[in-house]
Amino acid sequence: MTASQPLSGASVPEGPILWDLLPDTSALSGDGHLNIGGVDLMQLVEEVGTPVFVYDEDHLRDRCREAVAGFGTGVAYATKAFLCKAMAALAIEENMALDVSTGGEMAVALAGGARGEQLVFHGNNKSSEELVAALGAGVGRIVVDSFDEISRLRALAAAGLTSSPASRRPRLLIRVTPGIEAHTHEYVKTGQEDTKFGFSVASGAAAEAVKALSDLAELELIGVHAHIGSQIFETSAFVEEIAALVPFVIENRFSECCVGGGLGVAYVEGETAPSITQWAQAVHAAASTAGLPPTVRLTAEPGRAIVASAAVTLYRVGTIKKLPGLRCYVAVDGGMSDNPRPVLYGSGYEAFLPRAPLATRPFAARLVGKHCESGDVIVDDARLPSDLVVGDVLATPVTGAYGFAMSSNYNRVLRPPVVFVSGGRYRIVVRRETVTDLLACEA
Ligand code: LLP
């Protein structure tokens, strides 16, 4: 069936997808299709199928360069937002370091060609095995998060396991909670006092941790790290964070101060976010106002702001179901397994047809996936072109962060491939999963 007559629900006239939500190199091909990186998306799906994550490589590189321009070489890309070997290699080529928060992320980053010293190793519950692996790889920084971790490091030092392959003592940052309430979803707030992350400055725990680390001669505590949350639109939250961190940095004569990540991005029309450049300027200005000595290295670790708007997900429409008097459901061949953000955080997305990106979107529908639960919603109140039909390729933009990264095999659905496009060519950097992959771990 076509969507044109039977689609019901509020018929709010809506314009075409906002071009600003699309990857940087988005352009129209001769026949009106959407091109990214010079690759016609309609042709691409003929070759690689759906669903698929398509990343604009030039866009990724541009955002890495913006971060390096704003914070200097070695500003870390937070790999949790999107990691595969190709992404690790790209960020390293662009002079970023990599923030990894588990042994798994560390392994992929190293496999992608990062050197140990280019890694910043995070985690609120690092195992001894992960710490041994990090020390063995000679990671650039370990971000210490708990007194238990300090005990583990002490035991590893006593066992002689802290001798780094780099000819220097392994370097540590201390993760602190500055007591900042960022305006964002509760699940991604981390700067407040009531949190599992880091040491509270206000309670004195951070000072106690510094003291505990001071007699650990095998390791060198060089600075402080904080991360106040994610998808933050107001630079004022970072200004508050800096104001809380600077006295602690001065008191301890640290040489490094990392403000973490958290810069938000626009997902839907009507949202606006500061650029990486504006964020960096606000952070630097706040640091100088707060009296941070210019000799202290001020750094950051953006994730979402580097990768989110670089990608679109392409799906194929499998059914269009009209419920008279209620609404219309448009179902695609993916869902909460490739994008759990709507169901987890109530995040909004938009949708459009890459065969006609300039088409108006007058019809209201709920865009859903193929999973066996009603929460499997991609766009709760989507606006779509009126000639949408079963078999159409449908795109959701701004899916580059925490989509592939949080993808699952729920309902034993196979994870989509990841494709990088640039200069008129595409390359599959992560292939589509197969049933053999699905069964690979089974006895
Ligand atoms: N640094 C640390 C220590 C972090 O915990 C995070 C994110 C980042 C940097 C990068 O933050 P970003 O620049 O990407 O906001 N799954 C959630 C986001 C969780 C963020 C976790 N930590 C989502 O899909 O919105």
Short mmCIF file of C-alpha atoms and ligand atoms in Angstrom, two decimals:
data_model
loop_
_atom_site.label_atom_id
_atom_site.label_comp_id
_atom_site.label_asym_id
_atom_site.label_seq_id
_atom_site.Cartn_x
_atom_site.Cartn_y
_atom_site.Cartn_z
CA MET A 1 0.00 0.00 0.00
CA THR A 2 1.12 3.59 -0.46
CA ALA A 3 1.10 6.07 2.34
CA SER A 4 -0.46 8.87 0.34
CA GLN A 5 -4.19 8.35 0.94
CA PRO A 6 -4.36 6.12 3.98
CA LEU A 7 -1.88 7.89 6.25
CA SER A 8 -3.77 9.32 9.17
CA GLY A 9 -2.91 11.35 12.23
CA ALA A 10 -2.24 15.04 12.45
CA SER A 11 -1.58 16.18 8.91
CA VAL A 12 0.78 19.01 9.82
CA PRO A 13 2.48 20.36 6.71
CA GLU A 14 6.21 20.07 7.17
CA GLY A 15 9.05 21.18 4.98
CA PRO A 16 11.86 19.09 3.60
CA ILE A 17 14.54 17.76 5.92
CA LEU A 18 16.69 20.61 7.21
CA TRP A 19 19.97 20.49 5.28
CA ASP A 20 21.90 21.47 8.45
CA LEU A 21 21.03 18.09 9.97
CA LEU A 22 22.79 16.27 7.13
CA PRO A 23 26.50 15.44 6.85
CA ASP A 24 28.70 18.24 5.47
CA THR A 25 29.22 16.89 1.95
CA SER A 26 25.51 16.25 1.34
CA ALA A 27 24.49 17.28 -2.16
CA LEU A 28 21.85 16.51 -4.74
CA SER A 29 22.73 14.14 -7.53
CA GLY A 30 21.51 14.79 -11.09
CA ASP A 31 18.34 12.80 -10.51
CA GLY A 32 17.57 14.53 -7.23
CA HIS A 33 18.82 11.79 -4.91
CA LEU A 34 20.95 12.54 -1.88
CA ASN A 35 24.68 12.18 -2.37
CA ILE A 36 27.10 12.01 0.54
CA GLY A 37 30.83 12.06 -0.10
CA GLY A 38 29.97 12.04 -3.80
CA VAL A 39 28.17 8.70 -3.42
CA ASP A 40 24.50 8.39 -4.42
CA LEU A 41 22.80 6.79 -1.42
CA MET A 42 20.20 5.02 -3.57
CA GLN A 43 22.97 3.35 -5.54
CA LEU A 44 24.87 2.56 -2.35
CA VAL A 45 21.97 0.59 -0.85
CA GLU A 46 21.65 -1.39 -4.07
CA GLU A 47 25.18 -2.60 -3.40
CA VAL A 48 25.37 -2.89 0.39
CA GLY A 49 21.73 -3.39 1.40
CA THR A 50 19.89 -2.01 4.43
CA PRO A 51 20.05 -1.15 7.24
CA VAL A 52 23.42 0.54 6.99
CA PHE A 53 25.29 3.33 8.80
CA VAL A 54 26.83 5.74 6.28
CA TYR A 55 29.55 8.10 7.57
CA ASP A 56 30.83 11.15 5.72
CA GLU A 57 34.59 10.82 6.15
CA ASP A 58 35.32 14.47 5.28
CA HIS A 59 32.85 15.56 7.94
CA LEU A 60 34.56 13.35 10.54
CA ARG A 61 37.97 14.77 9.62
CA ASP A 62 36.67 18.34 9.72
CA ARG A 63 35.33 17.90 13.28
CA CYS A 64 38.58 16.28 14.44
CA ARG A 65 40.52 19.23 12.98
CA GLU A 66 38.18 21.66 14.70
CA ALA A 67 38.81 19.91 18.04
CA VAL A 68 42.58 19.99 17.51
CA ALA A 69 42.42 23.68 16.53
CA GLY A 70 40.37 24.42 19.67
CA PHE A 71 42.25 22.35 22.24
CA GLY A 72 45.58 21.41 20.67
CA THR A 73 47.14 18.20 19.42
CA GLY A 74 46.29 15.26 21.60
CA VAL A 75 42.75 16.39 22.47
CA ALA A 76 41.04 13.02 22.91
CA TYR A 77 38.19 11.63 20.83
CA ALA A 78 35.77 9.77 23.14
CA THR A 79 35.59 6.44 21.34
CA LYS A 80 32.47 5.30 23.20
CA ALA A 81 30.46 7.47 20.79
CA PHE A 82 31.54 5.39 17.78
CA LEU A 83 34.48 3.05 17.53
CA CYS A 84 35.82 0.72 14.92
CA LYS A 85 39.38 0.34 13.66
CA ALA A 86 38.80 2.80 10.81
CA MET A 87 37.49 5.48 13.17
CA ALA A 88 40.41 5.02 15.55
CA ALA A 89 42.82 5.33 12.62
CA LEU A 90 41.06 8.44 11.30
CA ALA A 91 41.15 10.25 14.66
CA ILE A 92 44.83 9.36 15.12
CA GLU A 93 45.64 10.58 11.59
CA GLU A 94 43.96 13.84 12.54
CA ASN A 95 46.23 14.22 15.59
CA MET A 96 43.70 13.36 18.24
CA ALA A 97 44.32 11.05 21.19
CA LEU A 98 41.68 8.43 22.03
CA ASP A 99 39.64 8.16 25.22
CA VAL A 100 38.91 4.49 25.90
CA SER A 101 36.82 3.36 28.83
CA THR A 102 37.14 -0.42 28.81
CA GLY A 103 39.64 -3.09 27.83
CA GLY A 104 37.49 -3.69 24.74
CA GLU A 105 37.70 -0.09 23.54
CA MET A 106 41.43 -0.13 24.27
CA ALA A 107 41.88 -3.29 22.18
CA VAL A 108 39.99 -1.87 19.18
CA ALA A 109 41.88 1.45 19.41
CA LEU A 110 45.21 -0.40 19.43
CA ALA A 111 44.07 -2.66 16.58
CA GLY A 112 43.19 0.52 14.65
CA GLY A 113 46.82 1.60 14.90
CA ALA A 114 46.85 3.85 17.98
CA ARG A 115 49.99 3.74 20.07
CA GLY A 116 49.55 3.19 23.80
CA GLU A 117 50.72 6.70 24.63
CA GLN A 118 47.86 8.09 22.49
CA LEU A 119 45.26 6.53 24.79
CA VAL A 120 43.51 7.94 27.84
CA PHE A 121 42.13 5.06 29.88
CA HIS A 122 38.87 5.66 31.76
CA GLY A 123 36.40 3.57 33.72
CA ASN A 124 34.71 3.65 37.11
CA ASN A 125 35.40 -0.04 37.72
CA LYS A 126 38.59 -1.02 35.95
CA SER A 127 39.62 -4.59 36.64
CA SER A 128 43.19 -5.53 37.54
CA GLU A 129 43.40 -7.26 34.15
CA GLU A 130 42.39 -4.04 32.37
CA LEU A 131 44.91 -2.05 34.40
CA VAL A 132 47.65 -4.57 33.59
CA ALA A 133 46.74 -4.35 29.89
CA ALA A 134 46.75 -0.53 30.02
CA LEU A 135 50.12 -0.41 31.77
CA GLY A 136 51.49 -3.02 29.38
CA ALA A 137 50.38 -0.94 26.40
CA GLY A 138 52.00 2.15 27.94
CA VAL A 139 48.80 4.20 27.88
CA GLY A 140 49.30 7.95 27.97
CA ARG A 141 46.98 8.58 30.93
CA ILE A 142 45.03 6.44 33.38
CA VAL A 143 42.10 8.35 34.84
CA VAL A 144 41.83 7.12 38.42
CA ASP A 145 38.25 6.83 39.59
CA SER A 146 38.06 5.12 43.01
CA PHE A 147 39.96 4.19 46.17
CA ASP A 148 39.67 0.53 45.14
CA GLU A 149 41.43 1.36 41.90
CA ILE A 150 44.19 3.08 43.88
CA SER A 151 44.58 -0.13 45.92
CA ARG A 152 44.76 -2.16 42.71
CA LEU A 153 47.40 0.17 41.30
CA ARG A 154 49.35 -0.11 44.55
CA ALA A 155 49.26 -3.91 44.33
CA LEU A 156 50.38 -3.80 40.69
CA ALA A 157 53.22 -1.43 41.61
CA ALA A 158 54.30 -3.78 44.40
CA ALA A 159 54.29 -6.64 41.89
CA GLY A 160 56.50 -4.59 39.54
CA LEU A 161 53.80 -4.31 36.89
CA THR A 162 53.86 -0.55 36.59
CA SER A 163 57.06 -0.30 34.60
CA SER A 164 55.78 1.29 31.41
CA PRO A 165 57.24 0.51 27.97
CA ALA A 166 57.61 4.29 27.64
CA SER A 167 60.72 5.33 29.50
CA ARG A 168 58.78 7.26 32.13
CA ARG A 169 56.45 6.57 35.00
CA PRO A 170 52.84 5.89 33.94
CA ARG A 171 50.84 9.09 34.22
CA LEU A 172 47.58 9.49 36.08
CA LEU A 173 44.74 11.97 36.12
CA ILE A 174 42.29 12.01 38.99
CA ARG A 175 38.60 12.03 38.05
CA VAL A 176 36.64 14.42 40.19
CA THR A 177 33.00 15.41 40.49
CA PRO A 178 32.81 19.18 40.50
CA GLY A 179 29.20 19.29 41.79
CA ILE A 180 27.71 20.71 38.58
CA GLU A 181 24.15 19.88 37.52
CA ALA A 182 24.15 20.02 33.72
CA HIS A 183 20.81 20.44 31.95
CA THR A 184 20.54 17.10 30.24
CA HIS A 185 18.92 13.68 30.58
CA GLU A 186 19.34 12.16 34.04
CA TYR A 187 21.05 9.04 32.62
CA VAL A 188 23.87 11.06 31.07
CA LYS A 189 24.51 13.58 33.88
CA THR A 190 27.76 12.90 35.69
CA GLY A 191 28.99 16.10 37.34
CA GLN A 192 26.65 16.06 40.34
CA GLU A 193 27.60 14.83 43.82
CA ASP A 194 25.32 11.78 43.69
CA THR A 195 27.19 9.76 41.07
CA LYS A 196 29.18 6.56 40.68
CA PHE A 197 32.00 8.44 38.93
CA GLY A 198 35.12 9.96 40.43
CA PHE A 199 35.94 11.66 43.71
CA SER A 200 33.97 14.55 45.14
CA VAL A 201 35.93 17.78 45.51
CA ALA A 202 33.41 19.21 47.99
CA SER A 203 33.48 16.23 50.37
CA GLY A 204 37.28 16.13 50.50
CA ALA A 205 37.43 12.70 48.85
CA ALA A 206 39.40 14.12 45.92
CA ALA A 207 42.03 15.62 48.25
CA GLU A 208 42.23 12.30 50.10
CA ALA A 209 42.78 10.46 46.82
CA VAL A 210 45.58 12.86 45.84
CA LYS A 211 47.21 12.13 49.20
CA ALA A 212 46.81 8.38 48.70
CA LEU A 213 48.47 8.63 45.29
CA SER A 214 51.29 10.87 46.45
CA ASP A 215 53.27 8.07 48.07
CA LEU A 216 52.89 5.80 45.05
CA ALA A 217 56.28 6.62 43.60
CA GLU A 218 55.95 4.28 40.63
CA LEU A 219 53.13 6.40 39.15
CA GLU A 220 52.92 10.10 38.41
CA LEU A 221 49.75 12.06 39.16
CA ILE A 222 49.78 14.98 36.73
CA GLY A 223 46.29 16.37 36.60
CA VAL A 224 42.57 16.41 37.02
CA HIS A 225 39.72 15.19 34.88
CA ALA A 226 35.99 15.84 35.05
CA HIS A 227 33.08 15.08 32.77
CA ILE A 228 29.80 16.73 33.69
CA GLY A 229 27.46 14.96 31.29
CA SER A 230 26.52 14.55 27.67
CA GLN A 231 24.33 16.35 25.08
CA ILE A 232 24.83 19.71 26.83
CA PHE A 233 23.75 22.77 24.84
CA GLU A 234 24.88 25.55 27.16
CA THR A 235 28.54 26.47 27.41
CA SER A 236 27.72 28.05 30.81
CA ALA A 237 27.76 24.54 32.37
CA PHE A 238 31.38 24.14 31.27
CA VAL A 239 32.23 27.59 32.59
CA GLU A 240 30.91 26.49 36.00
CA GLU A 241 32.88 23.26 35.73
CA ILE A 242 36.13 25.15 35.06
CA ALA A 243 35.47 27.48 37.97
CA ALA A 244 35.11 24.45 40.24
CA LEU A 245 38.22 22.68 38.89
CA VAL A 246 40.76 25.48 38.73
CA PRO A 247 41.31 25.98 42.50
CA PHE A 248 41.91 22.22 42.81
CA VAL A 249 44.42 22.30 39.93
CA ILE A 250 46.29 25.26 41.48
CA GLU A 251 46.25 23.78 44.98
CA ASN A 252 47.85 20.57 43.72
CA ARG A 253 50.18 22.22 41.19
CA PHE A 254 48.80 20.01 38.44
CA SER A 255 50.00 20.39 34.87
CA GLU A 256 46.85 19.11 33.13
CA CYS A 257 43.13 19.88 33.36
CA CYS A 258 40.64 17.94 31.24
CA VAL A 259 37.02 19.14 31.03
CA GLY A 260 35.77 15.87 29.52
CA GLY A 261 33.26 15.74 26.68
CA GLY A 262 29.57 16.49 26.59
CA LEU A 263 29.03 19.11 23.90
CA GLY A 264 25.52 18.61 22.47
CA VAL A 265 24.43 18.43 18.84
CA ALA A 266 21.15 19.27 17.09
CA TYR A 267 19.14 16.14 16.27
CA VAL A 268 15.94 17.79 15.04
CA GLU A 269 14.82 21.03 13.48
CA GLY A 270 14.66 23.80 16.08
CA GLU A 271 17.63 22.64 18.15
CA THR A 272 20.88 24.59 18.07
CA ALA A 273 24.21 23.69 19.63
CA PRO A 274 27.49 25.57 19.98
CA SER A 275 30.22 24.51 17.56
CA ILE A 276 33.36 22.79 18.84
CA THR A 277 35.19 26.07 18.22
CA GLN A 278 32.70 28.06 20.32
CA TRP A 279 32.89 25.44 23.07
CA ALA A 280 36.72 25.58 23.09
CA GLN A 281 36.66 29.38 23.20
CA ALA A 282 34.24 29.36 26.14
CA VAL A 283 36.39 26.82 28.01
CA HIS A 284 39.60 28.78 27.41
CA ALA A 285 37.99 32.08 28.40
CA ALA A 286 36.60 30.51 31.59
CA ALA A 287 39.99 29.06 32.44
CA SER A 288 41.71 32.38 32.12
CA THR A 289 38.97 34.11 34.16
CA ALA A 290 39.36 31.46 36.86
CA GLY A 291 43.12 32.05 36.91
CA LEU A 292 44.32 28.76 35.44
CA PRO A 293 48.07 29.22 34.89
CA PRO A 294 48.80 29.29 31.13
CA THR A 295 51.37 26.55 31.63
CA VAL A 296 48.60 24.08 32.53
CA ARG A 297 47.50 21.98 29.57
CA LEU A 298 43.75 22.49 29.13
CA THR A 299 42.20 19.63 27.22
CA ALA A 300 38.92 17.87 26.43
CA GLU A 301 37.44 14.66 25.03
CA PRO A 302 34.46 15.22 22.74
CA GLY A 303 32.65 12.19 21.34
CA ARG A 304 29.19 13.07 20.03
CA ALA A 305 30.25 16.44 18.60
CA ILE A 306 32.82 14.69 16.39
CA VAL A 307 30.67 11.91 14.98
CA ALA A 308 26.92 12.41 15.50
CA SER A 309 25.97 14.49 12.47
CA ALA A 310 28.55 12.77 10.24
CA ALA A 311 26.24 9.79 9.69
CA VAL A 312 22.83 8.77 8.48
CA THR A 313 21.20 5.38 8.89
CA LEU A 314 19.48 3.96 5.84
CA TYR A 315 16.59 1.54 6.31
CA ARG A 316 14.05 -0.04 3.99
CA VAL A 317 10.34 0.36 4.65
CA GLY A 318 8.71 -3.07 5.05
CA THR A 319 5.13 -2.30 6.11
CA ILE A 320 2.83 0.69 6.40
CA LYS A 321 -0.05 0.04 8.77
CA LYS A 322 -2.92 2.46 9.12
CA LEU A 323 -5.00 2.33 12.29
CA PRO A 324 -8.13 4.33 11.44
CA GLY A 325 -8.70 7.17 13.85
CA LEU A 326 -5.43 6.44 15.66
CA ARG A 327 -2.25 6.75 13.65
CA CYS A 328 -0.14 5.24 10.91
CA TYR A 329 2.85 2.98 11.64
CA VAL A 330 5.73 2.85 9.19
CA ALA A 331 8.03 -0.10 9.97
CA VAL A 332 11.62 -0.43 8.78
CA ASP A 333 14.15 -3.26 8.82
CA GLY A 334 16.10 -2.08 11.91
CA GLY A 335 15.02 -0.36 15.10
CA MET A 336 16.05 -0.35 18.74
CA SER A 337 18.93 -2.74 18.03
CA ASP A 338 20.71 -0.14 15.89
CA ASN A 339 19.32 2.95 17.64
CA PRO A 340 18.27 2.42 21.27
CA ARG A 341 18.41 6.16 22.06
CA PRO A 342 14.71 6.92 21.57
CA VAL A 343 13.65 4.14 23.92
CA LEU A 344 16.44 4.81 26.46
CA TYR A 345 16.39 8.61 26.61
CA GLY A 346 13.29 9.65 24.67
CA SER A 347 15.63 11.15 22.06
CA GLY A 348 14.11 12.76 18.99
CA TYR A 349 15.08 12.09 15.38
CA GLU A 350 13.80 13.03 11.97
CA ALA A 351 13.33 10.96 8.83
CA PHE A 352 13.31 11.63 5.10
CA LEU A 353 13.62 9.84 1.77
CA PRO A 354 17.09 9.96 0.18
CA ARG A 355 15.46 9.50 -3.24
CA ALA A 356 13.77 12.90 -2.68
CA PRO A 357 15.49 14.92 0.06
CA LEU A 358 13.77 18.12 -1.03
CA ALA A 359 10.28 16.62 -0.72
CA THR A 360 7.91 18.19 1.77
CA ARG A 361 6.84 15.88 4.57
CA PRO A 362 3.14 16.44 5.15
CA PHE A 363 2.19 13.04 6.59
CA ALA A 364 2.44 12.10 10.23
CA ALA A 365 3.40 8.56 11.18
CA ARG A 366 5.16 6.66 13.94
CA LEU A 367 8.40 5.26 12.58
CA VAL A 368 9.08 1.88 14.18
CA GLY A 369 11.48 -1.02 13.82
CA LYS A 370 11.09 -4.79 13.58
CA HIS A 371 11.59 -5.73 17.24
CA CYS A 372 9.07 -7.52 19.38
CA GLU A 373 8.04 -4.70 21.66
CA SER A 374 6.05 -1.52 21.44
CA GLY A 375 8.97 0.57 22.72
CA ASP A 376 10.76 -0.14 19.46
CA VAL A 377 10.22 3.37 18.13
CA ILE A 378 12.72 5.30 16.01
CA VAL A 379 10.68 8.49 15.57
CA ASP A 380 7.54 8.79 17.63
CA ASP A 381 5.92 11.52 15.55
CA ALA A 382 7.68 11.46 12.21
CA ARG A 383 6.84 13.69 9.26
CA LEU A 384 7.26 11.93 5.93
CA PRO A 385 6.69 12.59 2.23
CA SER A 386 3.18 11.72 1.08
CA ASP A 387 4.27 9.31 -1.65
CA LEU A 388 6.17 7.01 0.73
CA VAL A 389 5.65 3.38 -0.27
CA VAL A 390 6.64 -0.03 0.99
CA GLY A 391 10.11 -0.73 -0.39
CA ASP A 392 11.28 2.87 -0.06
CA VAL A 393 14.69 3.58 1.42
CA LEU A 394 14.27 5.85 4.41
CA ALA A 395 17.02 7.78 6.20
CA THR A 396 17.41 9.06 9.73
CA PRO A 397 20.15 11.70 10.09
CA VAL A 398 22.44 12.43 13.07
CA THR A 399 22.87 8.76 13.95
CA GLY A 400 26.67 8.76 14.07
CA ALA A 401 27.00 8.79 17.88
CA TYR A 402 25.86 6.09 20.28
CA GLY A 403 23.97 4.19 17.56
CA PHE A 404 26.39 1.62 16.17
CA ALA A 405 28.24 1.94 19.50
CA MET A 406 25.21 0.81 21.50
CA SER A 407 23.82 -1.59 18.89
CA SER A 408 22.77 -5.05 19.99
CA ASN A 409 21.59 -8.38 18.66
CA TYR A 410 18.22 -8.09 20.38
CA ASN A 411 15.79 -10.53 18.78
CA ARG A 412 18.98 -11.94 17.23
CA VAL A 413 18.88 -9.18 14.64
CA LEU A 414 22.16 -8.84 12.75
CA ARG A 415 24.08 -5.59 13.25
CA PRO A 416 24.26 -3.32 10.19
CA PRO A 417 27.52 -2.59 8.39
CA VAL A 418 29.36 0.72 8.65
CA VAL A 419 30.33 2.43 5.41
CA PHE A 420 32.64 5.44 5.03
CA VAL A 421 32.06 7.63 1.96
CA SER A 422 34.46 10.17 0.50
CA GLY A 423 35.55 11.49 -2.88
CA GLY A 424 32.90 9.56 -4.80
CA ARG A 425 33.84 6.19 -3.27
CA TYR A 426 32.65 4.08 -0.44
CA ARG A 427 34.43 1.54 1.73
CA ILE A 428 32.85 -0.95 4.09
CA VAL A 429 34.75 -0.48 7.36
CA VAL A 430 32.60 -2.89 9.37
CA ARG A 431 30.82 -5.58 7.40
CA ARG A 432 27.24 -6.68 8.04
CA GLU A 433 26.95 -9.42 10.66
CA THR A 434 26.02 -12.89 9.53
CA VAL A 435 24.24 -15.79 11.15
CA THR A 436 27.66 -17.39 11.56
CA ASP A 437 28.72 -14.38 13.67
CA LEU A 438 25.53 -14.76 15.65
CA LEU A 439 26.39 -18.33 16.54
CA ALA A 440 30.15 -17.79 16.91
CA CYS A 441 30.23 -17.79 20.70
CA GLU A 442 27.84 -20.68 21.23
CA ALA A 443 29.09 -24.05 22.47
N1 LLP B 1 34.43 11.61 28.53
C1 LLP B 1 33.83 10.83 29.43
C2 LLP B 1 34.52 10.50 30.68
C3 LLP B 1 32.54 10.34 29.18
O1 LLP B 1 31.95 9.57 30.09
C4 LLP B 1 31.90 10.65 27.96
C5 LLP B 1 30.57 10.14 27.67
C6 LLP B 1 32.58 11.46 27.04
C7 LLP B 1 33.85 11.94 27.37
C8 LLP B 1 32.00 11.84 25.71
O2 LLP B 1 30.83 12.55 25.84
P1 LLP B 1 30.13 13.21 24.55
O3 LLP B 1 31.07 14.27 24.02
O4 LLP B 1 29.92 12.13 23.57
O5 LLP B 1 28.86 13.75 25.07
N2 LLP B 1 24.73 6.93 25.44
C9 LLP B 1 24.41 8.32 25.72
C10 LLP B 1 25.65 9.15 25.97
C11 LLP B 1 26.49 8.63 27.10
C12 LLP B 1 27.75 9.42 27.30
C13 LLP B 1 28.69 8.71 28.22
N3 LLP B 1 29.92 9.37 28.45
C14 LLP B 1 23.60 8.88 24.55
O6 LLP B 1 23.36 8.16 23.59
O7 LLP B 1 23.19 10.04 24.57
#
